[in-house]
């Protein structure tokens, strides 16, 4: 059972939810305002890219966990981890924009991270960690399989031990 592939898919779904959720909550003159991740005027397309990368993470994790040709490749989960890293960089960029925007209007605006950005942050870290663990486990499994002698190969159980016997 491809446990880490399924867990990576779950973290990808969480990052998908986080990319469409509110990334910013602000109080302006007592009125609370929220800006979702998909609002391109506020984030400049970061939320849309995070959404697309999250979909790609789910697809790549599913392929590497359930497609037989991809299961044999130890690096099959690496692209999902790289996309998780890109999502994490975009989260840090959005967090810097929140701090910069709130600093410009100090006293008037109280801005903080929304639950969508927090969920995207946590799930991006989870995708990176789970994909890395999957790659390491597959690499170790491939090393163990190649170190074990096979049947009939050099050092195998049924290796040819001498000359052929006559009838």
PDB file of C-alpha atoms in Angstrom:
ATOM      1  CA  UNK A   1       0.000   0.000   0.000  1.00  0.00           C
ATOM      2  CA  UNK A   2       1.554   3.338  -1.041  1.00  0.00           C
ATOM      3  CA  UNK A   3       1.087   5.106   2.287  1.00  0.00           C
ATOM      4  CA  UNK A   4       3.258   8.141   1.632  1.00  0.00           C
ATOM      5  CA  UNK A   5       1.751   8.661  -1.813  1.00  0.00           C
ATOM      6  CA  UNK A   6      -1.742   8.721  -0.285  1.00  0.00           C
ATOM      7  CA  UNK A   7      -0.612  11.055   2.497  1.00  0.00           C
ATOM      8  CA  UNK A   8       1.019  13.349  -0.073  1.00  0.00           C
ATOM      9  CA  UNK A   9      -2.217  13.361  -2.062  1.00  0.00           C
ATOM     10  CA  UNK A  10      -4.080  14.360   1.114  1.00  0.00           C
ATOM     11  CA  UNK A  11      -1.626  17.170   1.796  1.00  0.00           C
ATOM     12  CA  UNK A  12      -2.062  18.272  -1.819  1.00  0.00           C
ATOM     13  CA  UNK A  13      -5.832  18.416  -1.345  1.00  0.00           C
ATOM     14  CA  UNK A  14      -5.318  20.513   1.790  1.00  0.00           C
ATOM     15  CA  UNK A  15      -3.074  22.896  -0.138  1.00  0.00           C
ATOM     16  CA  UNK A  16      -5.750  23.037  -2.839  1.00  0.00           C
ATOM     17  CA  UNK A  17      -8.293  24.107  -0.208  1.00  0.00           C
ATOM     18  CA  UNK A  18      -5.816  26.584   1.267  1.00  0.00           C
ATOM     19  CA  UNK A  19      -5.109  28.175  -2.096  1.00  0.00           C
ATOM     20  CA  UNK A  20      -8.774  29.128  -2.573  1.00  0.00           C
ATOM     21  CA  UNK A  21      -9.387  30.153   1.043  1.00  0.00           C
ATOM     22  CA  UNK A  22      -8.830  33.612   2.506  1.00  0.00           C
ATOM     23  CA  UNK A  23      -5.173  34.581   2.661  1.00  0.00           C
ATOM     24  CA  UNK A  24      -5.675  37.887   4.404  1.00  0.00           C
ATOM     25  CA  UNK A  25      -8.040  39.150   7.035  1.00  0.00           C
ATOM     26  CA  UNK A  26      -7.940  42.811   7.885  1.00  0.00           C
ATOM     27  CA  UNK A  27      -9.899  45.181  10.090  1.00  0.00           C
ATOM     28  CA  UNK A  28     -10.393  48.564   8.536  1.00  0.00           C
ATOM     29  CA  UNK A  29     -12.212  51.081  10.737  1.00  0.00           C
ATOM     30  CA  UNK A  30     -13.914  48.239  12.614  1.00  0.00           C
ATOM     31  CA  UNK A  31     -15.040  46.401   9.458  1.00  0.00           C
ATOM     32  CA  UNK A  32     -13.456  43.018   8.767  1.00  0.00           C
ATOM     33  CA  UNK A  33     -12.340  42.387   5.191  1.00  0.00           C
ATOM     34  CA  UNK A  34     -10.934  39.164   3.724  1.00  0.00           C
ATOM     35  CA  UNK A  35      -8.962  38.623   0.523  1.00  0.00           C
ATOM     36  CA  UNK A  36      -8.993  35.133  -0.987  1.00  0.00           C
ATOM     37  CA  UNK A  37      -5.988  33.572  -2.638  1.00  0.00           C
ATOM     38  CA  UNK A  38      -7.579  33.649  -6.080  1.00  0.00           C
ATOM     39  CA  UNK A  39      -7.994  37.436  -6.122  1.00  0.00           C
ATOM     40  CA  UNK A  40      -5.405  38.408  -8.718  1.00  0.00           C
ATOM     41  CA  UNK A  41      -5.640  42.133  -7.968  1.00  0.00           C
ATOM     42  CA  UNK A  42      -4.398  41.524  -4.440  1.00  0.00           C
ATOM     43  CA  UNK A  43      -1.886  38.698  -4.940  1.00  0.00           C
ATOM     44  CA  UNK A  44      -0.866  39.082  -8.579  1.00  0.00           C
ATOM     45  CA  UNK A  45      -1.634  35.503  -9.567  1.00  0.00           C
ATOM     46  CA  UNK A  46       0.078  33.729  -6.649  1.00  0.00           C
ATOM     47  CA  UNK A  47      -3.174  32.072  -5.598  1.00  0.00           C
ATOM     48  CA  UNK A  48      -3.909  30.821  -9.109  1.00  0.00           C
ATOM     49  CA  UNK A  49      -0.413  29.380  -9.416  1.00  0.00           C
ATOM     50  CA  UNK A  50      -0.738  27.761  -5.970  1.00  0.00           C
ATOM     51  CA  UNK A  51      -4.050  26.236  -7.069  1.00  0.00           C
ATOM     52  CA  UNK A  52      -2.521  24.796 -10.254  1.00  0.00           C
ATOM     53  CA  UNK A  53       0.535  23.488  -8.412  1.00  0.00           C
ATOM     54  CA  UNK A  54      -1.708  21.882  -5.782  1.00  0.00           C
ATOM     55  CA  UNK A  55      -3.677  20.065  -8.478  1.00  0.00           C
ATOM     56  CA  UNK A  56      -0.380  18.921 -10.010  1.00  0.00           C
ATOM     57  CA  UNK A  57       0.816  17.664  -6.601  1.00  0.00           C
ATOM     58  CA  UNK A  58      -2.294  15.512  -6.189  1.00  0.00           C
ATOM     59  CA  UNK A  59      -1.954  14.109  -9.731  1.00  0.00           C
ATOM     60  CA  UNK A  60       1.789  13.413  -9.464  1.00  0.00           C
ATOM     61  CA  UNK A  61       1.446  11.769  -6.045  1.00  0.00           C
ATOM     62  CA  UNK A  62      -1.389   9.598  -7.349  1.00  0.00           C
ATOM     63  CA  UNK A  63       0.622   8.557 -10.394  1.00  0.00           C
ATOM     64  CA  UNK A  64       3.729   7.732  -8.389  1.00  0.00           C
ATOM     65  CA  UNK A  65       1.729   5.718  -5.863  1.00  0.00           C
ATOM     66  CA  UNK A  66      -0.638   3.795  -8.099  1.00  0.00           C
ATOM     67  CA  UNK A  67       0.822   3.652 -11.624  1.00  0.00           C
ATOM     68  CA  UNK A  68       2.974   0.489 -11.827  1.00  0.00           C
ATOM     69  CA  UNK A  69       5.567   2.072 -14.119  1.00  0.00           C
ATOM     70  CA  UNK A  70       6.020   5.008 -11.735  1.00  0.00           C
ATOM     71  CA  UNK A  71       6.105   2.844  -8.605  1.00  0.00           C
ATOM     72  CA  UNK A  72       9.450   1.388  -9.646  1.00  0.00           C
ATOM     73  CA  UNK A  73      11.140   4.785  -9.999  1.00  0.00           C
ATOM     74  CA  UNK A  74      12.601   6.023  -6.741  1.00  0.00           C
ATOM     75  CA  UNK A  75      12.442   9.681  -7.834  1.00  0.00           C
ATOM     76  CA  UNK A  76       8.793   9.589  -8.944  1.00  0.00           C
ATOM     77  CA  UNK A  77       7.626  11.678  -5.979  1.00  0.00           C
ATOM     78  CA  UNK A  78      10.377  14.299  -6.339  1.00  0.00           C
ATOM     79  CA  UNK A  79       8.390  16.569  -8.720  1.00  0.00           C
ATOM     80  CA  UNK A  80       5.555  16.726  -6.183  1.00  0.00           C
ATOM     81  CA  UNK A  81       8.038  17.747  -3.493  1.00  0.00           C
ATOM     82  CA  UNK A  82       9.506  20.422  -5.759  1.00  0.00           C
ATOM     83  CA  UNK A  83       6.036  21.826  -6.425  1.00  0.00           C
ATOM     84  CA  UNK A  84       5.440  21.856  -2.660  1.00  0.00           C
ATOM     85  CA  UNK A  85       8.651  23.861  -2.257  1.00  0.00           C
ATOM     86  CA  UNK A  86       7.485  26.349  -4.893  1.00  0.00           C
ATOM     87  CA  UNK A  87       4.161  26.666  -3.044  1.00  0.00           C
ATOM     88  CA  UNK A  88       6.069  27.320   0.169  1.00  0.00           C
ATOM     89  CA  UNK A  89       8.109  30.078  -1.481  1.00  0.00           C
ATOM     90  CA  UNK A  90       4.888  31.662  -2.750  1.00  0.00           C
ATOM     91  CA  UNK A  91       3.442  31.518   0.788  1.00  0.00           C
ATOM     92  CA  UNK A  92       6.470  33.368   2.143  1.00  0.00           C
ATOM     93  CA  UNK A  93       6.097  35.957  -0.619  1.00  0.00           C
ATOM     94  CA  UNK A  94       2.423  36.472   0.272  1.00  0.00           C
ATOM     95  CA  UNK A  95       3.295  36.711   3.968  1.00  0.00           C
ATOM     96  CA  UNK A  96       5.845  39.432   3.196  1.00  0.00           C
ATOM     97  CA  UNK A  97       3.214  41.337   1.222  1.00  0.00           C
ATOM     98  CA  UNK A  98       0.806  41.156   4.176  1.00  0.00           C
ATOM     99  CA  UNK A  99       3.413  42.565   6.543  1.00  0.00           C
ATOM    100  CA  UNK A 100       4.443  45.269   4.087  1.00  0.00           C
ATOM    101  CA  UNK A 101       0.847  46.313   3.393  1.00  0.00           C
ATOM    102  CA  UNK A 102      -0.058  46.482   7.072  1.00  0.00           C
ATOM    103  CA  UNK A 103       3.077  48.508   7.827  1.00  0.00           C
ATOM    104  CA  UNK A 104       2.114  51.192   5.313  1.00  0.00           C
ATOM    105  CA  UNK A 105      -1.171  51.916   7.077  1.00  0.00           C
ATOM    106  CA  UNK A 106      -0.083  51.405  10.657  1.00  0.00           C
ATOM    107  CA  UNK A 107      -2.765  52.146  13.179  1.00  0.00           C
ATOM    108  CA  UNK A 108      -5.600  52.204  10.664  1.00  0.00           C
ATOM    109  CA  UNK A 109      -5.406  48.625   9.390  1.00  0.00           C
ATOM    110  CA  UNK A 110      -4.878  45.483  11.418  1.00  0.00           C
ATOM    111  CA  UNK A 111      -3.915  42.782   8.914  1.00  0.00           C
ATOM    112  CA  UNK A 112      -3.181  39.130   9.598  1.00  0.00           C
ATOM    113  CA  UNK A 113      -2.865  35.872   7.749  1.00  0.00           C
ATOM    114  CA  UNK A 114      -6.105  34.157   6.814  1.00  0.00           C
ATOM    115  CA  UNK A 115      -6.791  30.478   7.426  1.00  0.00           C
ATOM    116  CA  UNK A 116      -6.206  29.668   3.736  1.00  0.00           C
ATOM    117  CA  UNK A 117      -2.632  30.924   3.809  1.00  0.00           C
ATOM    118  CA  UNK A 118      -1.955  29.130   7.096  1.00  0.00           C
ATOM    119  CA  UNK A 119      -3.370  25.890   5.660  1.00  0.00           C
ATOM    120  CA  UNK A 120      -1.294  26.326   2.500  1.00  0.00           C
ATOM    121  CA  UNK A 121       1.820  26.897   4.618  1.00  0.00           C
ATOM    122  CA  UNK A 122       1.299  23.758   6.707  1.00  0.00           C
ATOM    123  CA  UNK A 123       0.295  21.564   3.767  1.00  0.00           C
ATOM    124  CA  UNK A 124       3.243  22.730   1.644  1.00  0.00           C
ATOM    125  CA  UNK A 125       5.639  21.736   4.414  1.00  0.00           C
ATOM    126  CA  UNK A 126       3.809  18.396   4.709  1.00  0.00           C
ATOM    127  CA  UNK A 127       4.074  17.774   0.943  1.00  0.00           C
ATOM    128  CA  UNK A 128       7.815  18.446   1.026  1.00  0.00           C
ATOM    129  CA  UNK A 129       8.359  16.177   4.035  1.00  0.00           C
ATOM    130  CA  UNK A 130       6.176  13.314   2.781  1.00  0.00           C
ATOM    131  CA  UNK A 131       7.623  13.386  -0.726  1.00  0.00           C
ATOM    132  CA  UNK A 132      11.156  13.382   0.697  1.00  0.00           C
ATOM    133  CA  UNK A 133      10.372  10.430   2.965  1.00  0.00           C
ATOM    134  CA  UNK A 134       8.824   8.558   0.011  1.00  0.00           C
ATOM    135  CA  UNK A 135      11.900   9.153  -2.158  1.00  0.00           C
ATOM    136  CA  UNK A 136      14.251   8.028   0.620  1.00  0.00           C
ATOM    137  CA  UNK A 137      12.196   4.876   1.288  1.00  0.00           C
ATOM    138  CA  UNK A 138      12.089   3.975  -2.393  1.00  0.00           C
ATOM    139  CA  UNK A 139      15.836   4.587  -2.731  1.00  0.00           C
ATOM    140  CA  UNK A 140      16.526   2.325   0.253  1.00  0.00           C
ATOM    141  CA  UNK A 141      14.158  -0.342  -1.082  1.00  0.00           C
ATOM    142  CA  UNK A 142      15.904  -0.279  -4.455  1.00  0.00           C
ATOM    143  CA  UNK A 143      19.299  -0.593  -2.761  1.00  0.00           C
ATOM    144  CA  UNK A 144      18.110  -3.559  -0.688  1.00  0.00           C
ATOM    145  CA  UNK A 145      16.655  -5.251  -3.769  1.00  0.00           C
ATOM    146  CA  UNK A 146      19.863  -4.838  -5.761  1.00  0.00           C
ATOM    147  CA  UNK A 147      22.026  -6.024  -2.851  1.00  0.00           C
ATOM    148  CA  UNK A 148      20.020  -9.234  -2.451  1.00  0.00           C
ATOM    149  CA  UNK A 149      21.313 -11.917  -4.775  1.00  0.00           C
ATOM    150  CA  UNK A 150      18.779 -13.234  -7.221  1.00  0.00           C
ATOM    151  CA  UNK A 151      18.064 -16.752  -8.349  1.00  0.00           C
ATOM    152  CA  UNK A 152      20.585 -17.969 -10.872  1.00  0.00           C
ATOM    153  CA  UNK A 153      22.564 -14.742 -10.918  1.00  0.00           C
ATOM    154  CA  UNK A 154      26.060 -14.386  -9.526  1.00  0.00           C
ATOM    155  CA  UNK A 155      25.924 -15.452  -5.908  1.00  0.00           C
ATOM    156  CA  UNK A 156      22.356 -16.723  -6.249  1.00  0.00           C
ATOM    157  CA  UNK A 157      20.893 -19.862  -4.728  1.00  0.00           C
ATOM    158  CA  UNK A 158      20.948 -21.852  -7.949  1.00  0.00           C
ATOM    159  CA  UNK A 159      24.260 -20.671  -9.308  1.00  0.00           C
ATOM    160  CA  UNK A 160      26.100 -23.177 -11.528  1.00  0.00           C
ATOM    161  CA  UNK A 161      28.552 -24.992  -9.262  1.00  0.00           C
ATOM    162  CA  UNK A 162      30.542 -27.189 -11.591  1.00  0.00           C
ATOM    163  CA  UNK A 163      30.532 -29.140 -14.811  1.00  0.00           C
ATOM    164  CA  UNK A 164      27.498 -30.858 -16.219  1.00  0.00           C
ATOM    165  CA  UNK A 165      26.929 -34.461 -15.228  1.00  0.00           C
ATOM    166  CA  UNK A 166      26.789 -37.147 -17.835  1.00  0.00           C
ATOM    167  CA  UNK A 167      23.902 -39.523 -18.405  1.00  0.00           C
TER     168      UNK A 167
END
